[in-house]
Short mmCIF file of C-alpha atoms and ligand atoms in Angstrom, two decimals:
data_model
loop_
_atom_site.label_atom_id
_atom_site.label_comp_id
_atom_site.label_asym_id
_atom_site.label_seq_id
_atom_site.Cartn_x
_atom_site.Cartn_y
_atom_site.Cartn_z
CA UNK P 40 -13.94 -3.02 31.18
CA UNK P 41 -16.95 -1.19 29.79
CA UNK P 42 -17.13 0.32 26.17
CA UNK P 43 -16.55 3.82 27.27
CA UNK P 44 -13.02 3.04 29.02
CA UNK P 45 -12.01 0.23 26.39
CA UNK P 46 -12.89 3.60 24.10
CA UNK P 47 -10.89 5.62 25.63
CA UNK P 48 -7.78 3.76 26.19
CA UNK P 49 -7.78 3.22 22.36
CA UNK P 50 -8.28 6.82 21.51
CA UNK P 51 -4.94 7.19 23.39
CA UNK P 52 -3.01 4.74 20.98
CA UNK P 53 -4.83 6.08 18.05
CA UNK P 54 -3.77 9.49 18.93
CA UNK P 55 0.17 8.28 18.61
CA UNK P 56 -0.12 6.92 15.20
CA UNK P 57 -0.08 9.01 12.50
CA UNK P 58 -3.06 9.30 10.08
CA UNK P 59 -3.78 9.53 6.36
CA UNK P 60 -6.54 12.38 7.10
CA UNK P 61 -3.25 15.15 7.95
CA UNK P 62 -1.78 14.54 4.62
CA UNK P 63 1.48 14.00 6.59
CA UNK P 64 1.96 10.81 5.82
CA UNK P 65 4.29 11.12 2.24
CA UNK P 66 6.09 7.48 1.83
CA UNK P 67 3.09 5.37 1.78
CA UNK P 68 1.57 3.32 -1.38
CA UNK P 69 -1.65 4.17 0.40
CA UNK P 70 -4.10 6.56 0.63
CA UNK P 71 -8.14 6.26 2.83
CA UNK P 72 -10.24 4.00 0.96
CA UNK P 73 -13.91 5.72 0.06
CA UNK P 74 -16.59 5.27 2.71
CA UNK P 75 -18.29 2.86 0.82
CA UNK P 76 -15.39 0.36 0.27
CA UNK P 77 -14.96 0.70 4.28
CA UNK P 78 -18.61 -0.41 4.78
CA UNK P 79 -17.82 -3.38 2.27
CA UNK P 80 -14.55 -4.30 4.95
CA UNK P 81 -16.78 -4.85 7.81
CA UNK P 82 -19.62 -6.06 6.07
CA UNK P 83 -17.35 -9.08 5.12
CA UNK P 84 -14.94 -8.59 7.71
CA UNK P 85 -15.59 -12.60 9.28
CA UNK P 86 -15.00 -14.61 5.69
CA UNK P 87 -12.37 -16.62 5.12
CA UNK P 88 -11.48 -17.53 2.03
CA UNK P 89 -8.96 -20.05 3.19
CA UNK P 90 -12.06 -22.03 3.70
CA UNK P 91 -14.07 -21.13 0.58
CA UNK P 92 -16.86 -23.89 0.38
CA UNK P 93 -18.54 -21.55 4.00
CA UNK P 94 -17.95 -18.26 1.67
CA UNK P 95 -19.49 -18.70 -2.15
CA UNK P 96 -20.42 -15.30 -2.35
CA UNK P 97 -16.78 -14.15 -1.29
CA UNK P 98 -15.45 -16.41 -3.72
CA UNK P 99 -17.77 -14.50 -6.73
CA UNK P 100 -16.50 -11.66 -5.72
CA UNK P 101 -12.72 -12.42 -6.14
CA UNK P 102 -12.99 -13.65 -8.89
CA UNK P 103 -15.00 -10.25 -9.90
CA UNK P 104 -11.76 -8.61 -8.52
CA UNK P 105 -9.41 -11.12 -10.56
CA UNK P 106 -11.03 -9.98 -14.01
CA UNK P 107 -10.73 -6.01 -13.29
CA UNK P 108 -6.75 -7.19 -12.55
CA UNK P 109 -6.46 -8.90 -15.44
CA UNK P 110 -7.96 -6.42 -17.49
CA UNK P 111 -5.40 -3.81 -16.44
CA UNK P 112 -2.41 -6.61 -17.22
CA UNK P 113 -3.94 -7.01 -20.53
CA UNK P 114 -5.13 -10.64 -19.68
CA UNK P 115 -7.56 -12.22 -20.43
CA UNK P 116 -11.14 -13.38 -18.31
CA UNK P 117 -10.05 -17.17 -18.64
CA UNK P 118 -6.46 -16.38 -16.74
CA UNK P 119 -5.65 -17.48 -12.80
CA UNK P 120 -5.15 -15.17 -9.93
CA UNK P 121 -5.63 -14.38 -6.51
CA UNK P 122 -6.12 -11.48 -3.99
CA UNK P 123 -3.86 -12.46 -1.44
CA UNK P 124 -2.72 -9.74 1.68
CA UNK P 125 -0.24 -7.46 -0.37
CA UNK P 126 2.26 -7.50 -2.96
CA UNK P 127 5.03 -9.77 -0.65
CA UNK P 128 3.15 -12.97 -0.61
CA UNK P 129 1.98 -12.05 -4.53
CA UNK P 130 5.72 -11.84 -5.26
CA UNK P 131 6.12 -15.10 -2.78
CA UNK P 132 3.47 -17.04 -4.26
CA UNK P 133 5.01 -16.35 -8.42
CA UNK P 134 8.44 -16.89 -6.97
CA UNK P 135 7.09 -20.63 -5.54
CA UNK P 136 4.81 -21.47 -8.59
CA UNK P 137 8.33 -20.78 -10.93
CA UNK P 138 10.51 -23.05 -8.38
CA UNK P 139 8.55 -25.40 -8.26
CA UNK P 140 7.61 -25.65 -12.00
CA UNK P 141 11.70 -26.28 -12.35
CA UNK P 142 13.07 -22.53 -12.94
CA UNK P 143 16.38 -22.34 -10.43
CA UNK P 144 17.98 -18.90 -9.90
CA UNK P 145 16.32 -15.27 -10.01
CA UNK P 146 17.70 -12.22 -11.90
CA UNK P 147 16.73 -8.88 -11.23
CA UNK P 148 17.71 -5.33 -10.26
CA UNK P 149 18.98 -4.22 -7.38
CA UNK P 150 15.31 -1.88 -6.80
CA UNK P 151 13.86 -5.04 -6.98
CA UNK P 152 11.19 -4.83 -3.66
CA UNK P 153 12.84 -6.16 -0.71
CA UNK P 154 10.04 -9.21 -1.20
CA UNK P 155 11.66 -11.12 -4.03
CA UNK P 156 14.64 -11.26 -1.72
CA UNK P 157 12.78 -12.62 1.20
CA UNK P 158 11.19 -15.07 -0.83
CA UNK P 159 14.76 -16.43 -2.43
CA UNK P 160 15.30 -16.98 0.60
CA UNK P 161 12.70 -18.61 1.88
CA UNK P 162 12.81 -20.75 -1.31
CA UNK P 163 16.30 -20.94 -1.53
CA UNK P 164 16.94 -19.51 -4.95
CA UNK P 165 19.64 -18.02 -5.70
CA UNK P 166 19.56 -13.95 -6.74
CA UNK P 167 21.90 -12.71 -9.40
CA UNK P 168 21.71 -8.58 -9.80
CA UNK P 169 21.70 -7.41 -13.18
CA UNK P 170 22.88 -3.79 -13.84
CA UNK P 171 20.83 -0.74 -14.24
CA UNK P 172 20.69 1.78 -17.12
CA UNK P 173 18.79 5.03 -16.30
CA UNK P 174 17.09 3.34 -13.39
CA UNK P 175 15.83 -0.22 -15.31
CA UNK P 176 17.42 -3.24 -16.20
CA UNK P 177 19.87 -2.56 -18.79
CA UNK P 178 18.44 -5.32 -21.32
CA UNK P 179 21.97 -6.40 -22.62
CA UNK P 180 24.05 -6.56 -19.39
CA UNK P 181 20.70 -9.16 -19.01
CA UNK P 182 21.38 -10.99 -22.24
CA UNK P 183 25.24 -11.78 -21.30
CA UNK P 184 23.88 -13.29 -18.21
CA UNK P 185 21.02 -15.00 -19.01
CA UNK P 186 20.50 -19.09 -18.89
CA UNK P 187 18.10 -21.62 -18.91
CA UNK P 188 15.30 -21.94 -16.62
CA UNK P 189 16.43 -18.22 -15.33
CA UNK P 190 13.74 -16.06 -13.30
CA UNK P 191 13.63 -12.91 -14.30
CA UNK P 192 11.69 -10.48 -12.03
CA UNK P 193 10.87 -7.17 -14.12
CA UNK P 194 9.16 -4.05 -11.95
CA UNK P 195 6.71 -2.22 -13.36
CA UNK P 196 6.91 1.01 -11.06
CA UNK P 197 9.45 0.36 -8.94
CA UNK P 198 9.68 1.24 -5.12
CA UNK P 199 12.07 4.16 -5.15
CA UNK P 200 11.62 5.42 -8.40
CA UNK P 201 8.81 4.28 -9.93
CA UNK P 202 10.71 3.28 -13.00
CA UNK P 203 9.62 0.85 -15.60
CA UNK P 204 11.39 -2.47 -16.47
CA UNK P 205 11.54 -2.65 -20.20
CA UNK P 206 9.28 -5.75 -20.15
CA UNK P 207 8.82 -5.85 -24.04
CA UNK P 208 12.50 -5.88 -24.65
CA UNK P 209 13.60 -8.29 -21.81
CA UNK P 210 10.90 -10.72 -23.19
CA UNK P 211 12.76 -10.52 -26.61
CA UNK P 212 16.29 -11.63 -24.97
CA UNK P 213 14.67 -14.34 -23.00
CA UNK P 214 12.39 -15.74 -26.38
CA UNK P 215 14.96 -18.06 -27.20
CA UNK P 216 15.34 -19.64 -23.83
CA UNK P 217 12.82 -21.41 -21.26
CA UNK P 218 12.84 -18.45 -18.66
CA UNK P 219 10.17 -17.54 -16.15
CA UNK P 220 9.37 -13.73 -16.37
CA UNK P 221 6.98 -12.23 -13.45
CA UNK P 222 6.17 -8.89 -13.46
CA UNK P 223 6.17 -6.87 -9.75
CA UNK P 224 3.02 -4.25 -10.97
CA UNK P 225 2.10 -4.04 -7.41
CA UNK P 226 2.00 -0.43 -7.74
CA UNK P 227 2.19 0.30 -11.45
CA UNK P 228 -0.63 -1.99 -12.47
CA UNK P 229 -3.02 0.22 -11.36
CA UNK P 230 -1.02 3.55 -13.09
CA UNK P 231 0.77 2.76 -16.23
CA UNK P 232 -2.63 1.72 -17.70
CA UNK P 233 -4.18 5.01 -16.79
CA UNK P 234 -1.02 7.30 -18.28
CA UNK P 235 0.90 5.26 -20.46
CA UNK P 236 -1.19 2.72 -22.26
CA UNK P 237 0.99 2.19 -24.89
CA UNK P 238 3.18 0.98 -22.41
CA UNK P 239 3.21 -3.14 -22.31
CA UNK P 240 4.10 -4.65 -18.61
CA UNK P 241 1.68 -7.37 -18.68
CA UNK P 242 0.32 -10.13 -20.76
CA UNK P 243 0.40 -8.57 -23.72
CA UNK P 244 4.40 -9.53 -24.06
CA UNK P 245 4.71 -13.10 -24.71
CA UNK P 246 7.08 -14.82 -22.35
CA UNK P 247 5.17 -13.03 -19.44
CA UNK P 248 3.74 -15.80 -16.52
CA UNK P 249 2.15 -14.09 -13.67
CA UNK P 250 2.40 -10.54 -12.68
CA UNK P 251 1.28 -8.92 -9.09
CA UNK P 252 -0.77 -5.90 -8.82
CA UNK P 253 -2.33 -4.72 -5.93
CA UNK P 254 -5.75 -2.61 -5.05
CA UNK P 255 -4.42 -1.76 -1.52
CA UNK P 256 -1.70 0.41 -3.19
CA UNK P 257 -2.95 2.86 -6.45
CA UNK P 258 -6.83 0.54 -6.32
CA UNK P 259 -7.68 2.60 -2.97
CA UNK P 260 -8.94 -0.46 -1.58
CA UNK P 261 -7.97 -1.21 2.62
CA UNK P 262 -5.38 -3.57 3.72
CA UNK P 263 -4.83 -6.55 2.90
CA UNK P 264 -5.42 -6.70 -0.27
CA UNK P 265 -2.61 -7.35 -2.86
CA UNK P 266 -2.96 -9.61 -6.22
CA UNK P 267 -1.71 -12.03 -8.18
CA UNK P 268 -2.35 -13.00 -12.06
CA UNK P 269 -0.93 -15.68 -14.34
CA UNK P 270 -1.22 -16.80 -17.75
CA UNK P 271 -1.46 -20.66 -16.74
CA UNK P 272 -2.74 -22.19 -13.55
CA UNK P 273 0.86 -21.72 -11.50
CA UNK P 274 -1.15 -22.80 -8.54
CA UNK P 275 -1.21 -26.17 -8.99
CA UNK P 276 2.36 -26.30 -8.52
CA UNK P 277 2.02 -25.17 -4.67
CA UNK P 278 -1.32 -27.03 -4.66
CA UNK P 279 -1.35 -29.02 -0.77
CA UNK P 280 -3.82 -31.30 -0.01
CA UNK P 281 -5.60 -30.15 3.11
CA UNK P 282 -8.53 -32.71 4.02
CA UNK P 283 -10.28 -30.74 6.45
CA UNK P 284 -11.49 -28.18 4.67
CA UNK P 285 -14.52 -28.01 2.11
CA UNK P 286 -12.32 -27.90 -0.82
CA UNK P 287 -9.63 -30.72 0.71
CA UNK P 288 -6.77 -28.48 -1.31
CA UNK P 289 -4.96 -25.20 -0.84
CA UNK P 290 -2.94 -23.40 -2.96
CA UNK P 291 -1.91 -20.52 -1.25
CA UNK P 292 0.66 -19.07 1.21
CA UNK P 293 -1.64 -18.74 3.77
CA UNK P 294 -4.54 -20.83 6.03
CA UNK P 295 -7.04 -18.29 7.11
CA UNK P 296 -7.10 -15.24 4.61
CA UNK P 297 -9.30 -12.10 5.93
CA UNK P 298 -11.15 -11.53 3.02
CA UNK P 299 -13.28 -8.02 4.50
CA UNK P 300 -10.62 -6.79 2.09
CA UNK P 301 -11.68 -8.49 -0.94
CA UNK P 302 -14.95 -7.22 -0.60
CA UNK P 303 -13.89 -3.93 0.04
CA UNK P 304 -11.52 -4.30 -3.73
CA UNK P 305 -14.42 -5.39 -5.01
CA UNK P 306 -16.24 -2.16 -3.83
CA UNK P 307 -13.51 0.03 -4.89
CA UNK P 308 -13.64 -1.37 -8.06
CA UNK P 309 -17.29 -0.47 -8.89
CA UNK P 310 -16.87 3.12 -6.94
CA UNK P 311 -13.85 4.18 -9.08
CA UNK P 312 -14.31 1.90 -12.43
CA UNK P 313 -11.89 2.60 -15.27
CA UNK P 314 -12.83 6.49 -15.75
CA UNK P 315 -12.76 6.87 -11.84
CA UNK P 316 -9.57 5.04 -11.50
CA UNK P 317 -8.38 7.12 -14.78
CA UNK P 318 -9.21 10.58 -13.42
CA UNK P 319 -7.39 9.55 -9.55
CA UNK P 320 -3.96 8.68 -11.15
CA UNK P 321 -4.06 11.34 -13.71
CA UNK P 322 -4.49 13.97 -10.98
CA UNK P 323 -1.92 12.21 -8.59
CA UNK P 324 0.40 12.65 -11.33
CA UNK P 325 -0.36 16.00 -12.35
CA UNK P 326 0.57 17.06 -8.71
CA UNK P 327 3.65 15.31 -8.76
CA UNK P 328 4.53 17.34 -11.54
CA UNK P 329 4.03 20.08 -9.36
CA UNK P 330 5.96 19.29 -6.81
CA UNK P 331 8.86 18.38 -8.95
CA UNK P 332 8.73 21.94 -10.64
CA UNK P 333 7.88 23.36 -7.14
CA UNK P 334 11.08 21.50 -5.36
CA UNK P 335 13.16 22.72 -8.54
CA UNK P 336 12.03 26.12 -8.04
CA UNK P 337 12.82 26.10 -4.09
CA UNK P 338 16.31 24.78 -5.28
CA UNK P 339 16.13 21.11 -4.21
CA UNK P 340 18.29 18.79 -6.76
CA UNK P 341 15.32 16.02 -7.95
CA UNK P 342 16.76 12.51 -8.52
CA UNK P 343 15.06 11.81 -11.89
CA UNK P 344 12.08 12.98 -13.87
CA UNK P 345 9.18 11.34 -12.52
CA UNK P 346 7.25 8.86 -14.46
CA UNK P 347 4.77 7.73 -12.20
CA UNK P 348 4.02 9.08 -8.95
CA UNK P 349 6.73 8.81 -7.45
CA UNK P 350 9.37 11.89 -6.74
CA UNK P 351 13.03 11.37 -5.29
CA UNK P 352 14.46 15.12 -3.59
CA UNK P 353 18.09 14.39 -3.09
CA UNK P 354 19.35 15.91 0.09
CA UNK P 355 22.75 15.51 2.61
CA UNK P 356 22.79 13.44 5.37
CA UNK P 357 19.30 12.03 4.21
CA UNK P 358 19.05 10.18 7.25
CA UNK P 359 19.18 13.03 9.90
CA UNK P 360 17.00 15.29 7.71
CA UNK P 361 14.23 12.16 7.93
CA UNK P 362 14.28 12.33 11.59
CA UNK P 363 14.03 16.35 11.56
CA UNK P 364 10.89 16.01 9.25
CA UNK P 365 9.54 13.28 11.54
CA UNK P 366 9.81 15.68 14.83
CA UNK P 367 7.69 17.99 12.20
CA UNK P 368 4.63 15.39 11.87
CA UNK P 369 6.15 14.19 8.54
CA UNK P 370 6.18 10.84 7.60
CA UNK P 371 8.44 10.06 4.56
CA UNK P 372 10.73 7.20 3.34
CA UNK P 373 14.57 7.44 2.45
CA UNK P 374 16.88 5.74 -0.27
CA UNK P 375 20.35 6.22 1.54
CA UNK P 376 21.62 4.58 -1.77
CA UNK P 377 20.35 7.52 -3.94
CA UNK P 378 20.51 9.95 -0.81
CA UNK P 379 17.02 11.12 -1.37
CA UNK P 380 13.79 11.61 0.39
CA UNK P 381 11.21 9.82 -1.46
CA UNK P 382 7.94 10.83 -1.95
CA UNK P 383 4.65 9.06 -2.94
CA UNK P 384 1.80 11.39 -4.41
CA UNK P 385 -1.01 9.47 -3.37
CA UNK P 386 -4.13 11.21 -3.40
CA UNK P 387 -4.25 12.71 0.13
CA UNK P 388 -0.79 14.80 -1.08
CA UNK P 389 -2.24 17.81 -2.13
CA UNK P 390 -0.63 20.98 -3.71
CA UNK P 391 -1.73 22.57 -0.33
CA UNK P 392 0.40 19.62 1.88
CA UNK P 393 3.28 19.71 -1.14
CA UNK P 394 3.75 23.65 -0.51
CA UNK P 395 3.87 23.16 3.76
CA UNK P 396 5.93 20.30 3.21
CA UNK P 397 8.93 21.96 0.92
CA UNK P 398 8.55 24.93 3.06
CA UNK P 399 9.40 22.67 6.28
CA UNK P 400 12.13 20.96 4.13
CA UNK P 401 13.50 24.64 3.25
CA UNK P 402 14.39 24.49 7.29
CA UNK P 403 15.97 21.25 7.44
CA UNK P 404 17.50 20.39 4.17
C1 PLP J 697 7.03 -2.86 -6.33
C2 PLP J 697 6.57 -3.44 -5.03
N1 PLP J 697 6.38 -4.75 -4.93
C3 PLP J 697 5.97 -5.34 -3.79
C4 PLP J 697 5.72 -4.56 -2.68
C5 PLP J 697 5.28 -5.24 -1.39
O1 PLP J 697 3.94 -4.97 -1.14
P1 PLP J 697 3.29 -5.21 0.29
O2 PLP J 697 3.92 -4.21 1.20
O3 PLP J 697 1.84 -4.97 0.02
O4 PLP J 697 3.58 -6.59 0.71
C6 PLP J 697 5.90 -3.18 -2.72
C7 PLP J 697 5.64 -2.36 -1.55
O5 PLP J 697 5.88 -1.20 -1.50
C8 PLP J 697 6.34 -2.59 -3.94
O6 PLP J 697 6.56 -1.30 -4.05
#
């Protein structure tokens, strides 16, 4: 086929998905990366940093990306980490290091991300749910459940809610035993720092070993790019020799690892910086707090005061009211558990979008 029709017979598949640019799309982490970090993707878009001896220059660079993370965990430059291709394998990778460093069974919430479960089983730990208190883990139902060589998988911003795991105080109940406490930041680790730096969910509480925070969520960087930080080298523990390579070891989920998108969370890095970064979330939040006091105002019943940028409308039959929005170009996500429609204010949700969208929802809710 020539370019034209090869062109053209992509258009057509391009046309069904549905695209950040409309401002439809209102349950994703993401949001379009800056042109710039784009060019960085394809500039890079043939390394492989599963083979890094080929790619030095890739390698500078995520280790570039590494410090920024660890600066917004409150590590510090000499820690580990990784960008790896989102915040599963992060949560896979912490959840390997801790097995096989000798911790045995995980505890966390039932909003843990679907992730930690896939990788207890893949590593066949065992998962123990520990109650909730105002959407977080309720620190002393914790305490009469906690043992030795534990797991205990905090979330700072969780998926439906965007809660915050009381890190500081969990760390506290665990001090006296040897538990392994990761931190899921993949999409608070690039917020909380930004409104709540008071707030500690990284390695500024003792106790905490490796925490995952991803650009391709709140760092505006493309897919795949998710990361993952630690206090100690916990890579060694899933260390495998692998001869042919120019390193002979690997210590990662993966072989190959596109690594376009490291360049490109490198790129988004320098764009935004701390102040860019700062000035992104603060207005993401702000216009959640508009469309909380906007839903209110229409009549909706909101699930619970946001805290990051994350908003829960509650709604009946949340299910069938998901599929009406869909047939309306509206792409949104659903917690049948708290029988809401959940929305993510990433920056292409505008107050404009926010006012269509409740006045579709008006029709259908
Ligand atoms: C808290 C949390 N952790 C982990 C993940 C998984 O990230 P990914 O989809 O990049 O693998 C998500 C995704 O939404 C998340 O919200």
């Amino acid at each position: 086929m020539d370019s034209s029709e090869i062109e053209r017979l992509l258009a057509a598949y391009y046309d069904k998905d549905m695209h950040y640019e409309s401002g439809k799309i209102l349950g994703s982490m993401y949001s379009t990366p800056p042109e710039p970090v784009l060019r960085a993707f394809f500039k890079f878009y043939q390394a492989n940093l599963g083979n890094p001896g080929l790619y030095p220059g890739t390698v500078e660079m995520e280790r570039e990306v590494v410090k920024f993370l660890l600066r917004l965990t409150s590590g510090q430059a000499s820690y580990f980490g990784h960008v790896v291709s989102g915040g599963t394998e992060a949560n896979i990778m912490a959840l390997w290091a801790a097995r096989n460093m000798g911790y045995r069974r995980i505890l966390a919430t039932e909003d843990v991300h679907f992730s930690v479960l896939k990788a207890a089983n893949l590593l066949s730990l065992p998962v123990q749910y520990v109650p909730m208190r105002d959407f977080v883990m309720d620190t002393q139902a914790l305490e009469d459940m906690l043992q030795d060589r534990d797991i205990v998988v905090l979330t700072a911003g969780t998926t439906p809610t965007g809660y915050i795991d009381p890190v500081e105080d969990v760390a506290r109940v665990c001090r006296t035993l040897n538990c392994y406490i990761h931190v899921d930041a993949a999409f608070g680790g690039f917020v909380i720092p930004f409104l709540y730096p008071e707030i500690k969910f990284g390695f500024n509480t003792e106790g905490v070993k490796s925490v995952t925070i991803d650009p391709h969520k709140m760092g505006m960087a493309p897919y795949p790019a998710g990361g993952i930080v630690a206090r100690e080298n916990i890579f060694k523990s899933i260390e495998i020799d692998a001869p042919y390579l120019s390193t002979g070891k690997n210590a990662g989920l993966l072989g190959t690892r596109q690594s376009g998108s490291v360049a490109a969370a490198y790129a988004a890095i320098l764009h935004f910086g701390m102040e860019g970064y700062r000035t992104m979330v603060k207005e993401c939040m702000a216009n959640t707090k508009y469309l909380w006091s906007r839903a209110k105002e229409e009549g909706f019943e909101v699930l619970a005061d946001p805290v990051l940028n994350i908003l829960n409308i509650r709604v009946g039959e949340v299910n069938k009211v998901r599929e009406k929005l869909f047939k309306m170009g509206w792409g949104i996500s659903t917690y049948p558990k708290y029988s809401s429609l959940r929305i993510v204010v990433m920056p292409h949700i505008t107050r404009e979008v926010i006012d269509t969208f409740l006045k579709d929802l008006k029709k259908v809710g």
